[in-house]
JSON list of C-alpha atoms in Angstrom, two decimals:
[
{"chain": "A", "resi": 241, "resn": "GLU", "atom": "CA", "xyz": [0.24, -0.48, -0.06]},
{"chain": "A", "resi": 242, "resn": "VAL", "atom": "CA", "xyz": [2.04, 2.95, 1.35]},
{"chain": "A", "resi": 243, "resn": "LYS", "atom": "CA", "xyz": [5.45, 1.42, 0.67]},
{"chain": "A", "resi": 244, "resn": "ALA", "atom": "CA", "xyz": [4.88, -0.02, -3.02]},
{"chain": "A", "resi": 245, "resn": "PRO", "atom": "CA", "xyz": [6.26, 3.12, -4.21]},
{"chain": "A", "resi": 246, "resn": "PHE", "atom": "CA", "xyz": [9.18, 2.93, -2.40]},
{"chain": "A", "resi": 247, "resn": "GLU", "atom": "CA", "xyz": [9.62, -0.81, -2.45]},
{"chain": "A", "resi": 248, "resn": "GLU", "atom": "CA", "xyz": [9.65, -0.34, -6.37]},
{"chain": "A", "resi": 249, "resn": "ARG", "atom": "CA", "xyz": [12.25, 2.90, -6.29]},
{"chain": "A", "resi": 250, "resn": "HIS", "atom": "CA", "xyz": [14.24, 0.09, -4.58]},
{"chain": "A", "resi": 251, "resn": "LYS", "atom": "CA", "xyz": [14.43, -2.69, -7.01]},
{"chain": "A", "resi": 252, "resn": "LYS", "atom": "CA", "xyz": [14.95, -0.13, -9.15]},
{"chain": "A", "resi": 253, "resn": "GLU", "atom": "CA", "xyz": [17.87, 1.50, -7.81]},
{"chain": "A", "resi": 254, "resn": "GLN", "atom": "CA", "xyz": [19.38, -2.11, -6.72]},
{"chain": "A", "resi": 255, "resn": "ALA", "atom": "CA", "xyz": [19.28, -3.24, -10.48]},
{"chain": "A", "resi": 256, "resn": "GLU", "atom": "CA", "xyz": [21.02, -0.11, -11.63]},
{"chain": "A", "resi": 257, "resn": "PHE", "atom": "CA", "xyz": [23.38, -0.54, -8.90]},
{"chain": "A", "resi": 258, "resn": "LEU", "atom": "CA", "xyz": [24.13, -3.75, -9.88]},
{"chain": "A", "resi": 259, "resn": "GLU", "atom": "CA", "xyz": [24.77, -3.41, -13.47]},
{"chain": "A", "resi": 260, "resn": "LYS", "atom": "CA", "xyz": [26.85, -0.49, -12.75]},
{"chain": "A", "resi": 261, "resn": "GLN", "atom": "CA", "xyz": [28.59, -2.34, -10.13]},
{"chain": "A", "resi": 262, "resn": "LYS", "atom": "CA", "xyz": [29.02, -5.33, -12.93]},
{"chain": "A", "resi": 263, "resn": "ALA", "atom": "CA", "xyz": [30.72, -2.66, -15.46]},
{"chain": "A", "resi": 264, "resn": "TRP", "atom": "CA", "xyz": [33.50, -1.32, -13.06]},
{"chain": "A", "resi": 265, "resn": "GLN", "atom": "CA", "xyz": [34.16, -4.86, -12.14]},
{"chain": "A", "resi": 266, "resn": "ALA", "atom": "CA", "xyz": [35.26, -5.71, -15.72]},
{"chain": "A", "resi": 267, "resn": "THR", "atom": "CA", "xyz": [37.27, -2.60, -15.59]},
{"chain": "A", "resi": 268, "resn": "PRO", "atom": "CA", "xyz": [41.38, -2.91, -15.51]},
{"chain": "A", "resi": 269, "resn": "GLU", "atom": "CA", "xyz": [41.39, -0.48, -12.40]},
{"chain": "A", "resi": 270, "resn": "PHE", "atom": "CA", "xyz": [39.12, -2.75, -10.42]},
{"chain": "A", "resi": 271, "resn": "ALA", "atom": "CA", "xyz": [41.67, -5.68, -11.34]},
{"chain": "A", "resi": 272, "resn": "GLU", "atom": "CA", "xyz": [44.68, -4.03, -10.34]},
{"chain": "A", "resi": 273, "resn": "ILE", "atom": "CA", "xyz": [43.03, -2.80, -7.09]},
{"chain": "A", "resi": 274, "resn": "GLU", "atom": "CA", "xyz": [41.82, -6.42, -6.24]},
{"chain": "A", "resi": 275, "resn": "LYS", "atom": "CA", "xyz": [45.14, -8.27, -7.41]},
{"chain": "A", "resi": 276, "resn": "ALA", "atom": "CA", "xyz": [46.88, -5.39, -4.89]},
{"chain": "A", "resi": 277, "resn": "GLN", "atom": "CA", "xyz": [44.56, -6.38, -1.70]},
{"chain": "A", "resi": 278, "resn": "ARG", "atom": "CA", "xyz": [45.15, -9.70, -2.61]},
{"chain": "A", "resi": 279, "resn": "ALA", "atom": "CA", "xyz": [48.91, -9.54, -2.90]},
{"chain": "A", "resi": 280, "resn": "GLN", "atom": "CA", "xyz": [48.29, -7.22, 0.79]},
{"chain": "A", "resi": 281, "resn": "GLU", "atom": "CA", "xyz": [46.27, -10.05, 2.31]},
{"chain": "A", "resi": 282, "resn": "GLU", "atom": "CA", "xyz": [49.05, -12.79, 1.34]},
{"chain": "A", "resi": 283, "resn": "GLN", "atom": "CA", "xyz": [51.84, -10.45, 2.57]},
{"chain": "A", "resi": 284, "resn": "ARG", "atom": "CA", "xyz": [49.79, -10.03, 6.23]},
{"chain": "A", "resi": 285, "resn": "LYS", "atom": "CA", "xyz": [48.85, -14.17, 5.89]},
{"chain": "A", "resi": 286, "resn": "ALA", "atom": "CA", "xyz": [52.84, -14.66, 5.60]},
{"chain": "A", "resi": 287, "resn": "GLU", "atom": "CA", "xyz": [53.90, -12.03, 8.25]},
{"chain": "A", "resi": 288, "resn": "THR", "atom": "CA", "xyz": [51.00, -14.11, 10.68]},
{"chain": "A", "resi": 289, "resn": "GLU", "atom": "CA", "xyz": [52.89, -17.00, 10.18]},
{"chain": "A", "resi": 290, "resn": "GLN", "atom": "CA", "xyz": [56.32, -15.94, 10.57]},
{"chain": "A", "resi": 291, "resn": "GLN", "atom": "CA", "xyz": [55.46, -14.26, 13.78]},
{"chain": "A", "resi": 292, "resn": "ALA", "atom": "CA", "xyz": [53.52, -17.51, 15.14]},
{"chain": "A", "resi": 293, "resn": "ALA", "atom": "CA", "xyz": [56.83, -19.21, 13.92]},
{"chain": "A", "resi": 294, "resn": "GLU", "atom": "CA", "xyz": [58.77, -16.71, 15.89]},
{"chain": "A", "resi": 295, "resn": "ALA", "atom": "CA", "xyz": [56.81, -17.79, 18.96]},
{"chain": "A", "resi": 296, "resn": "LYS", "atom": "CA", "xyz": [56.90, -21.26, 18.59]},
{"chain": "A", "resi": 297, "resn": "GLU", "atom": "CA", "xyz": [60.63, -20.71, 18.53]},
{"chain": "A", "resi": 298, "resn": "PRO", "atom": "CA", "xyz": [61.25, -19.79, 22.10]},
{"chain": "A", "resi": 299, "resn": "GLU", "atom": "CA", "xyz": [59.15, -22.32, 23.55]},
{"chain": "A", "resi": 300, "resn": "LYS", "atom": "CA", "xyz": [61.00, -25.39, 20.96]},
{"chain": "A", "resi": 301, "resn": "GLU", "atom": "CA", "xyz": [64.65, -23.86, 22.88]},
{"chain": "A", "resi": 302, "resn": "ALA", "atom": "CA", "xyz": [62.67, -23.75, 26.21]},
{"chain": "A", "resi": 303, "resn": "LYS", "atom": "CA", "xyz": [62.14, -27.31, 26.14]},
{"chain": "A", "resi": 304, "resn": "THR", "atom": "CA", "xyz": [65.27, -28.33, 24.22]},
{"chain": "A", "resi": 305, "resn": "GLY", "atom": "CA", "xyz": [67.57, -26.40, 26.14]},
{"chain": "A", "resi": 306, "resn": "LYS", "atom": "CA", "xyz": [69.46, -25.54, 22.88]},
{"chain": "A", "resi": 307, "resn": "LYS", "atom": "CA", "xyz": [69.68, -22.14, 21.58]},
{"chain": "A", "resi": 308, "resn": "ARG", "atom": "CA", "xyz": [70.17, -21.26, 18.11]},
{"chain": "A", "resi": 309, "resn": "SER", "atom": "CA", "xyz": [73.72, -19.61, 17.66]},
{"chain": "A", "resi": 310, "resn": "ARG", "atom": "CA", "xyz": [73.98, -16.07, 16.25]},
{"chain": "A", "resi": 311, "resn": "SER", "atom": "CA", "xyz": [76.16, -17.13, 13.39]},
{"chain": "A", "resi": 312, "resn": "ALA", "atom": "CA", "xyz": [73.05, -19.53, 11.73]},
{"chain": "A", "resi": 313, "resn": "PRO", "atom": "CA", "xyz": [72.54, -17.88, 8.49]},
{"chain": "A", "resi": 314, "resn": "ALA", "atom": "CA", "xyz": [69.43, -16.04, 7.55]},
{"chain": "A", "resi": 315, "resn": "ALA", "atom": "CA", "xyz": [68.52, -18.61, 5.52]},
{"chain": "A", "resi": 316, "resn": "GLU", "atom": "CA", "xyz": [68.28, -21.15, 7.88]},
{"chain": "A", "resi": 317, "resn": "ARG", "atom": "CA", "xyz": [66.23, -18.74, 10.28]},
{"chain": "A", "resi": 318, "resn": "THR", "atom": "CA", "xyz": [63.47, -17.63, 7.90]},
{"chain": "A", "resi": 319, "resn": "PRO", "atom": "CA", "xyz": [60.45, -19.37, 7.38]},
{"chain": "A", "resi": 320, "resn": "LYS", "atom": "CA", "xyz": [59.57, -21.18, 3.66]},
{"chain": "A", "resi": 321, "resn": "ALA", "atom": "CA", "xyz": [56.49, -18.62, 2.98]},
{"chain": "A", "resi": 322, "resn": "ALA", "atom": "CA", "xyz": [58.48, -15.71, 3.84]},
{"chain": "A", "resi": 323, "resn": "LYS", "atom": "CA", "xyz": [61.57, -16.67, 1.59]},
{"chain": "A", "resi": 324, "resn": "GLU", "atom": "CA", "xyz": [59.56, -17.84, -1.93]},
{"chain": "A", "resi": 325, "resn": "PRO", "atom": "CA", "xyz": [57.28, -14.45, -2.27]},
{"chain": "A", "resi": 326, "resn": "LYS", "atom": "CA", "xyz": [53.80, -15.96, -4.26]},
{"chain": "A", "resi": 327, "resn": "GLU", "atom": "CA", "xyz": [53.76, -12.82, -6.57]},
{"chain": "A", "resi": 328, "resn": "LYS", "atom": "CA", "xyz": [55.74, -10.00, -6.71]},
{"chain": "A", "resi": 329, "resn": "THR", "atom": "CA", "xyz": [54.27, -6.65, -7.65]},
{"chain": "A", "resi": 330, "resn": "PRO", "atom": "CA", "xyz": [56.70, -4.13, -9.36]},
{"chain": "A", "resi": 331, "resn": "ALA", "atom": "CA", "xyz": [54.95, -1.59, -6.96]},
{"chain": "A", "resi": 332, "resn": "GLN", "atom": "CA", "xyz": [56.74, -3.72, -4.16]},
{"chain": "A", "resi": 333, "resn": "SER", "atom": "CA", "xyz": [60.26, -3.64, -2.60]},
{"chain": "A", "resi": 334, "resn": "ALA", "atom": "CA", "xyz": [61.70, -5.59, -0.08]},
{"chain": "A", "resi": 335, "resn": "PRO", "atom": "CA", "xyz": [63.61, -1.86, 1.59]},
{"chain": "A", "resi": 336, "resn": "ALA", "atom": "CA", "xyz": [60.30, -0.14, 1.52]},
{"chain": "A", "resi": 337, "resn": "ALA", "atom": "CA", "xyz": [57.70, -3.21, 2.80]},
{"chain": "A", "resi": 338, "resn": "GLU", "atom": "CA", "xyz": [60.26, -2.76, 6.17]},
{"chain": "A", "resi": 339, "resn": "SER", "atom": "CA", "xyz": [60.65, 1.06, 6.43]},
{"chain": "A", "resi": 340, "resn": "LYS", "atom": "CA", "xyz": [56.61, 1.33, 6.36]},
{"chain": "A", "resi": 341, "resn": "ARG", "atom": "CA", "xyz": [56.70, -1.59, 9.14]},
{"chain": "A", "resi": 342, "resn": "PRO", "atom": "CA", "xyz": [56.30, -0.08, 12.60]},
{"chain": "A", "resi": 343, "resn": "LYS", "atom": "CA", "xyz": [58.89, 0.08, 14.77]},
{"chain": "A", "resi": 344, "resn": "LYS", "atom": "CA", "xyz": [59.05, -2.47, 17.58]},
{"chain": "A", "resi": 345, "resn": "GLY", "atom": "CA", "xyz": [60.61, 0.12, 20.54]},
{"chain": "A", "resi": 346, "resn": "GLY", "atom": "CA", "xyz": [56.88, 1.58, 20.23]},
{"chain": "A", "resi": 347, "resn": "LYS", "atom": "CA", "xyz": [55.98, 4.72, 21.48]},
{"chain": "A", "resi": 348, "resn": "LYS", "atom": "CA", "xyz": [58.05, 6.91, 22.84]},
{"chain": "A", "resi": 349, "resn": "GLU", "atom": "CA", "xyz": [55.69, 8.94, 25.58]},
{"chain": "A", "resi": 350, "resn": "GLU", "atom": "CA", "xyz": [56.47, 12.13, 26.22]},
{"chain": "A", "resi": 351, "resn": "PRO", "atom": "CA", "xyz": [57.41, 13.74, 29.99]},
{"chain": "A", "resi": 352, "resn": "ALA", "atom": "CA", "xyz": [53.62, 15.10, 31.47]},
{"chain": "A", "resi": 353, "resn": "PRO", "atom": "CA", "xyz": [53.22, 18.65, 30.64]},
{"chain": "A", "resi": 354, "resn": "GLN", "atom": "CA", "xyz": [54.01, 21.00, 34.02]},
{"chain": "A", "resi": 355, "resn": "ILE", "atom": "CA", "xyz": [50.29, 22.10, 35.38]},
{"chain": "A", "resi": 356, "resn": "ASP", "atom": "CA", "xyz": [50.01, 23.78, 38.69]},
{"chain": "A", "resi": 357, "resn": "ALA", "atom": "CA", "xyz": [48.57, 21.63, 41.15]},
{"chain": "A", "resi": 358, "resn": "GLY", "atom": "CA", "xyz": [45.94, 23.86, 42.08]},
{"chain": "A", "resi": 359, "resn": "VAL", "atom": "CA", "xyz": [44.92, 24.62, 38.53]},
{"chain": "A", "resi": 360, "resn": "LEU", "atom": "CA", "xyz": [44.77, 20.97, 38.06]},
{"chain": "A", "resi": 361, "resn": "ALA", "atom": "CA", "xyz": [42.48, 20.47, 41.10]},
{"chain": "A", "resi": 362, "resn": "GLN", "atom": "CA", "xyz": [40.16, 23.56, 39.77]},
{"chain": "A", "resi": 363, "resn": "ALA", "atom": "CA", "xyz": [39.79, 21.44, 36.37]},
{"chain": "A", "resi": 364, "resn": "ALA", "atom": "CA", "xyz": [39.08, 18.45, 38.00]},
{"chain": "A", "resi": 365, "resn": "LYS", "atom": "CA", "xyz": [36.26, 19.92, 39.80]},
{"chain": "A", "resi": 366, "resn": "LEU", "atom": "CA", "xyz": [34.90, 21.68, 36.54]},
{"chain": "A", "resi": 367, "resn": "GLY", "atom": "CA", "xyz": [35.48, 18.26, 34.92]},
{"chain": "A", "resi": 368, "resn": "PHE", "atom": "CA", "xyz": [38.16, 19.80, 32.65]},
{"chain": "A", "resi": 369, "resn": "GLU", "atom": "CA", "xyz": [41.44, 17.49, 34.01]},
{"chain": "A", "resi": 370, "resn": "GLY", "atom": "CA", "xyz": [41.18, 15.52, 30.79]},
{"chain": "A", "resi": 371, "resn": "ALA", "atom": "CA", "xyz": [41.04, 18.26, 28.23]},
{"chain": "A", "resi": 372, "resn": "LEU", "atom": "CA", "xyz": [43.45, 20.37, 30.48]},
{"chain": "A", "resi": 373, "resn": "LYS", "atom": "CA", "xyz": [46.11, 17.74, 30.07]},
{"chain": "A", "resi": 374, "resn": "ASN", "atom": "CA", "xyz": [45.68, 17.09, 26.65]},
{"chain": "A", "resi": 375, "resn": "LEU", "atom": "CA", "xyz": [45.59, 20.82, 25.83]},
{"chain": "A", "resi": 376, "resn": "ALA", "atom": "CA", "xyz": [48.29, 21.22, 27.86]},
{"chain": "A", "resi": 377, "resn": "ALA", "atom": "CA", "xyz": [50.72, 18.15, 26.16]},
{"chain": "A", "resi": 378, "resn": "ARG", "atom": "CA", "xyz": [50.44, 20.08, 22.44]},
{"chain": "A", "resi": 379, "resn": "PRO", "atom": "CA", "xyz": [53.57, 20.93, 21.24]},
{"chain": "A", "resi": 380, "resn": "GLU", "atom": "CA", "xyz": [51.95, 24.03, 19.75]},
{"chain": "A", "resi": 381, "resn": "VAL", "atom": "CA", "xyz": [50.47, 25.10, 23.14]},
{"chain": "A", "resi": 382, "resn": "VAL", "atom": "CA", "xyz": [53.98, 23.74, 24.96]},
{"chain": "A", "resi": 383, "resn": "ALA", "atom": "CA", "xyz": [55.52, 26.57, 22.81]},
{"chain": "A", "resi": 384, "resn": "SER", "atom": "CA", "xyz": [53.65, 28.93, 23.14]},
{"chain": "A", "resi": 385, "resn": "GLY", "atom": "CA", "xyz": [54.48, 28.97, 27.16]},
{"chain": "A", "resi": 386, "resn": "LYS", "atom": "CA", "xyz": [50.97, 30.02, 27.96]},
{"chain": "A", "resi": 387, "resn": "SER", "atom": "CA", "xyz": [50.79, 29.39, 32.23]},
{"chain": "A", "resi": 388, "resn": "SER", "atom": "CA", "xyz": [48.27, 26.64, 33.05]},
{"chain": "A", "resi": 389, "resn": "GLU", "atom": "CA", "xyz": [46.08, 29.46, 34.31]},
{"chain": "A", "resi": 390, "resn": "ALA", "atom": "CA", "xyz": [45.90, 30.47, 30.67]},
{"chain": "A", "resi": 391, "resn": "LEU", "atom": "CA", "xyz": [44.84, 27.03, 29.12]},
{"chain": "A", "resi": 392, "resn": "LEU", "atom": "CA", "xyz": [42.10, 26.54, 31.76]},
{"chain": "A", "resi": 393, "resn": "ALA", "atom": "CA", "xyz": [40.66, 30.05, 31.17]},
{"chain": "A", "resi": 394, "resn": "ALA", "atom": "CA", "xyz": [40.83, 29.14, 27.64]},
{"chain": "A", "resi": 395, "resn": "LEU", "atom": "CA", "xyz": [39.01, 25.56, 28.35]},
{"chain": "A", "resi": 396, "resn": "GLN", "atom": "CA", "xyz": [36.46, 27.34, 30.40]},
{"chain": "A", "resi": 397, "resn": "THR", "atom": "CA", "xyz": [35.43, 29.85, 27.68]},
{"chain": "A", "resi": 398, "resn": "SER", "atom": "CA", "xyz": [35.35, 27.12, 24.91]},
{"chain": "A", "resi": 399, "resn": "ASN", "atom": "CA", "xyz": [33.50, 24.90, 27.49]},
{"chain": "A", "resi": 400, "resn": "GLY", "atom": "CA", "xyz": [35.61, 21.77, 27.58]},
{"chain": "A", "resi": 401, "resn": "LEU", "atom": "CA", "xyz": [36.65, 21.59, 24.48]},
{"chain": "A", "resi": 402, "resn": "VAL", "atom": "CA", "xyz": [40.40, 21.12, 23.73]},
{"chain": "A", "resi": 403, "resn": "ASN", "atom": "CA", "xyz": [40.28, 22.58, 20.05]},
{"chain": "A", "resi": 404, "resn": "PRO", "atom": "CA", "xyz": [38.67, 25.39, 19.50]},
{"chain": "A", "resi": 405, "resn": "ALA", "atom": "CA", "xyz": [40.72, 26.38, 23.55]},
{"chain": "A", "resi": 406, "resn": "LYS", "atom": "CA", "xyz": [44.19, 25.88, 21.62]},
{"chain": "A", "resi": 407, "resn": "ARG", "atom": "CA", "xyz": [42.59, 27.87, 18.90]},
{"chain": "A", "resi": 408, "resn": "ALA", "atom": "CA", "xyz": [42.12, 30.75, 21.07]},
{"chain": "A", "resi": 409, "resn": "LEU", "atom": "CA", "xyz": [45.42, 30.64, 23.08]},
{"chain": "A", "resi": 410, "resn": "LEU", "atom": "CA", "xyz": [46.99, 30.73, 19.49]},
{"chain": "A", "resi": 411, "resn": "GLY", "atom": "CA", "xyz": [45.26, 33.24, 18.04]},
{"chain": "A", "resi": 412, "resn": "ALA", "atom": "CA", "xyz": [44.57, 31.02, 15.14]}
]
């Protein structure tokens, strides 16, 4: 009854979408994207398998009491899947792939910004403690050298919103 025109419109638009989707899937761009996605998925699987193998190695070493010497060649230490890439695309190169991986050291924490205890207590009463710490940790705000009282005042005028307070402080 009432839904009929909408259901009819939906069916028509769904049919149009499916036609456009088929046309898109027939393009070389789509094939290239699919190929790149498959290559990325294979790379993720290989990395996961390698990490799992590395996690199992210490368990085996602990059980047997043997440890691998440092002089063992890299070819012996790497799993077979990592040695034999299944599909190599010209856009990927080994050094670039390694440089994109996150570093194992992780993120180094910056020292906490200096905020007066009284101002921090006042911010906590107002419910702005987290926002004050966030604002005070911003590099632009630290570089400006504004006092913690000025930071809290800016937060109060912006109703606790950090970015508007930062813009008010820095005049940007």
